Short mmCIF file of C-alpha atoms in Angstrom, two decimals:
data_model
loop_
_atom_site.label_atom_id
_atom_site.label_comp_id
_atom_site.label_asym_id
_atom_site.label_seq_id
_atom_site.Cartn_x
_atom_site.Cartn_y
_atom_site.Cartn_z
CA HIS A 203 81.69 61.09 114.68
CA GLY A 204 79.83 64.26 116.17
CA TYR A 205 82.10 66.49 114.53
CA PHE A 206 80.60 66.38 110.99
CA VAL A 207 77.65 68.72 110.47
CA TRP A 208 75.41 66.10 109.01
CA ILE A 209 75.75 63.47 111.66
CA ASP A 210 74.75 63.90 115.21
CA SER A 211 76.74 62.41 118.26
CA ASP A 212 73.59 60.28 118.79
CA ASP A 213 73.95 58.66 115.32
CA ARG A 214 75.13 55.09 115.10
CA GLY A 215 77.32 54.28 111.92
CA THR A 216 79.45 51.42 110.51
CA TRP A 217 82.59 52.38 108.57
CA TYR A 218 83.82 50.55 105.42
CA LYS A 219 87.17 50.89 103.51
CA TYR A 220 87.60 50.31 99.94
CA VAL A 221 91.08 50.61 97.86
CA PRO A 222 90.15 50.39 94.09
CA THR A 223 93.14 48.51 92.14
CA GLU A 224 92.66 50.89 89.00
CA ASP A 225 91.19 54.28 87.69
CA VAL A 226 87.29 53.40 88.18
CA ILE A 227 84.11 55.20 88.60
CA ILE A 228 83.05 54.31 92.16
CA THR A 229 78.84 53.78 92.80
CA VAL A 230 77.85 53.00 96.22
CA ILE A 231 74.16 52.01 96.56
CA LEU A 232 72.57 51.96 100.20
CA SER A 233 68.91 50.89 100.75
CA SER A 234 66.83 50.56 103.64
CA GLN A 235 63.03 50.27 103.96
CA GLU A 236 63.36 49.75 107.90
CA MET A 237 65.19 52.53 109.36
CA LYS A 238 66.64 56.37 108.31
CA THR A 239 69.77 55.99 107.19
CA GLN A 240 72.69 58.35 105.55
CA MET A 241 76.08 57.83 104.14
CA ALA A 242 79.15 59.53 103.01
CA TYR A 243 82.53 58.91 101.71
CA PHE A 244 86.05 60.22 103.09
CA THR A 245 89.58 60.11 102.24
CA GLY A 246 92.41 60.60 104.53
CA SER A 247 95.05 58.86 106.33
CA SER A 248 93.74 58.95 109.92
CA CYS A 249 90.40 59.95 111.92
CA GLU A 250 91.63 63.34 112.56
CA SER A 251 92.50 63.92 108.78
CA LEU A 252 89.49 62.58 107.09
CA THR A 253 88.07 64.71 104.19
CA CYS A 254 84.34 64.36 103.09
CA GLY A 255 83.85 63.92 99.59
CA ASP A 256 80.25 63.62 99.14
CA PHE A 257 77.50 62.76 101.29
CA THR A 258 73.47 61.86 101.11
CA THR A 259 70.65 63.05 103.28
CA GLU A 260 68.89 60.49 105.78
CA SER A 261 66.04 59.13 104.18
CA ILE A 262 64.12 55.62 104.19
CA SER A 263 64.87 54.83 100.54
CA THR A 264 67.51 54.13 98.06
CA ARG A 265 70.11 56.58 97.36
CA SER A 266 73.79 56.51 96.09
CA LEU A 267 77.09 58.12 95.73
CA VAL A 268 79.13 58.23 92.67
CA PHE A 269 82.77 59.35 92.35
CA TYR A 270 86.24 58.81 90.76
CA GLY A 271 88.46 56.27 92.37
CA GLN A 272 92.24 56.04 91.83
CA PRO A 273 94.01 52.94 92.24
CA GLY A 274 95.70 52.33 95.65
CA LYS A 275 94.00 55.23 97.25
CA THR A 276 91.57 54.37 100.44
CA TYR A 277 88.24 55.50 100.40
CA TYR A 278 86.19 55.19 103.84
CA ILE A 279 82.31 54.92 103.38
CA LEU A 280 80.22 55.75 106.47
CA VAL A 281 76.49 54.41 106.88
CA ALA A 282 74.81 56.19 109.80
CA SER A 283 71.46 55.74 111.24
CA ALA A 284 69.63 58.89 112.44
CA GLY A 285 69.64 58.42 116.26
CA LEU A 286 70.12 56.06 118.95
CA GLN A 287 66.57 54.44 118.72
CA ASN A 288 66.71 54.16 114.81
CA VAL A 289 67.94 50.64 114.20
CA GLY A 290 67.16 48.05 111.50
CA ASN A 291 68.93 46.35 108.31
CA TYR A 292 70.43 48.01 105.07
CA ARG A 293 72.05 46.72 102.23
CA ILE A 294 75.32 48.35 100.79
CA GLN A 295 76.48 47.43 97.39
CA ILE A 296 79.83 48.92 95.53
CA ILE A 297 79.76 48.98 91.84
CA GLU A 298 83.23 49.73 90.04
CA SER A 299 82.70 50.94 86.37
CA LEU A 300 85.37 51.56 84.14
CA PRO A 301 85.79 55.32 82.70
CA PRO A 302 84.66 55.97 79.09
CA GLU A 303 87.70 54.84 76.84
CA ASN A 304 87.97 58.57 75.46
CA SER A 305 88.92 59.78 79.11
CA TYR A 306 92.49 59.08 77.59
CA TYR A 307 94.53 60.57 74.84
CA THR A 308 95.44 57.02 73.34
CA GLY A 309 91.30 56.26 73.32
CA ALA A 310 90.20 59.49 71.62
CA THR A 311 87.00 59.12 69.91
CA LYS A 312 87.66 59.66 65.85
CA LEU A 313 85.23 62.59 64.65
CA VAL A 314 84.17 61.78 61.21
CA ASN A 315 82.85 64.60 58.94
CA ASP A 316 80.89 63.89 56.06
CA TYR A 317 80.66 67.40 54.12
CA GLY A 318 77.15 68.40 54.29
CA ASN A 319 76.57 66.12 57.35
CA PRO A 320 78.32 67.77 60.17
CA TYR A 321 79.03 65.32 63.10
CA LEU A 322 76.97 65.94 65.97
CA LYS A 323 77.28 64.10 69.26
CA GLU A 324 75.84 64.54 72.79
CA ASP A 325 78.38 63.47 75.44
CA THR A 326 79.09 63.84 79.21
CA THR A 327 81.85 64.18 81.38
CA GLN A 328 80.40 62.87 84.25
CA PHE A 329 82.38 59.59 84.21
CA ALA A 330 85.63 61.05 82.73
CA VAL A 331 88.78 60.77 84.61
CA PRO A 332 91.56 63.35 85.29
CA SER A 333 93.90 61.99 82.48
CA PHE A 334 95.87 65.40 81.66
CA SER A 335 97.31 68.67 82.77
CA SER A 336 98.57 71.53 81.11
CA ASP A 337 99.90 74.56 82.60
CA GLU A 338 99.71 76.31 79.00
CA CYS A 339 95.89 75.70 78.89
CA SER A 340 95.08 76.00 82.39
CA VAL A 341 93.94 72.51 82.67
CA GLN A 342 94.69 71.10 86.41
CA GLU A 343 95.68 67.77 87.49
CA THR A 344 92.05 66.93 88.66
CA ASP A 345 90.18 68.46 85.61
CA ARG A 346 88.08 66.03 83.75
CA GLY A 347 87.53 65.58 80.02
CA LEU A 348 87.16 63.57 76.86
CA TRP A 349 89.21 63.54 74.07
CA TYR A 350 88.57 63.49 70.15
CA ARG A 351 90.39 63.12 67.31
CA TYR A 352 89.86 64.71 63.77
CA THR A 353 92.01 64.70 60.56
CA PRO A 354 90.58 66.70 57.88
CA THR A 355 90.69 64.91 54.45
CA VAL A 356 91.51 67.99 52.72
CA GLU A 357 92.44 71.49 53.10
CA SER A 358 89.60 73.31 55.06
CA ILE A 359 88.25 75.56 57.53
CA THR A 360 87.19 73.56 60.49
CA THR A 361 84.71 75.01 62.98
CA VAL A 362 83.86 73.12 66.45
CA THR A 363 80.60 74.49 68.23
CA LEU A 364 80.04 73.37 72.37
CA SER A 365 77.12 74.08 74.12
CA GLY A 366 76.88 74.22 77.88
CA SER A 367 79.95 75.27 80.02
CA ILE A 368 82.74 73.45 78.54
CA ARG A 369 85.98 74.33 77.71
CA MET A 370 87.57 73.09 74.55
CA ILE A 371 91.21 72.32 74.20
CA VAL A 372 92.57 72.10 70.91
CA GLY A 373 95.95 70.34 70.13
CA LEU A 374 98.02 69.87 66.94
CA GLY A 375 100.43 67.43 66.05
CA THR A 376 100.79 63.48 65.43
CA SER A 377 101.38 62.70 69.02
CA MET A 378 100.83 63.50 72.79
CA SER A 379 104.73 64.81 73.04
CA GLN A 380 104.49 66.74 69.78
CA GLN A 381 100.89 68.58 70.60
CA ARG A 382 100.68 72.59 70.27
CA MET A 383 97.86 73.26 72.64
CA SER A 384 95.46 76.29 72.73
CA SER A 385 92.52 76.79 75.09
CA SER A 386 89.03 78.11 74.39
CA ARG A 387 85.91 78.80 76.67
#
């Protein structure tokens, strides 16, 4: 394991293998009060082809990694100590969380606009999962997003405002197969 930048050849490590059975958000929590530890998760089919997804720095404390897990895909988690003389106990915990319901088209959050009181919501795509792609709107298979649904009750002009570096895709139609899409940054 000496070929990873953040792990020296003197470091000791223990590997764990994890395979989710459905789309999940995986949280790996590592804690040790006895030794400096660090961890990373990898994907790949052999030791020579592993790709590092994310990692923590070495520390004597609790730290965590959070990532999207696909069903049937194997994730390798490496817990390493900092150096041959650094030994002790640690605790590793893996928590699966389901992604937000509106990560999927069928679970779109219904937007309700009470005239005079506009709909306002703060949200995050942190735990959203990739569930849609569109060449027409430049949405890649790995992009994450949240779905919202709005049906006006009267003919009107609707204005949607977003803050941050979020892209909005607007679809018109009554079902996913009938959507006409447009993209905005």
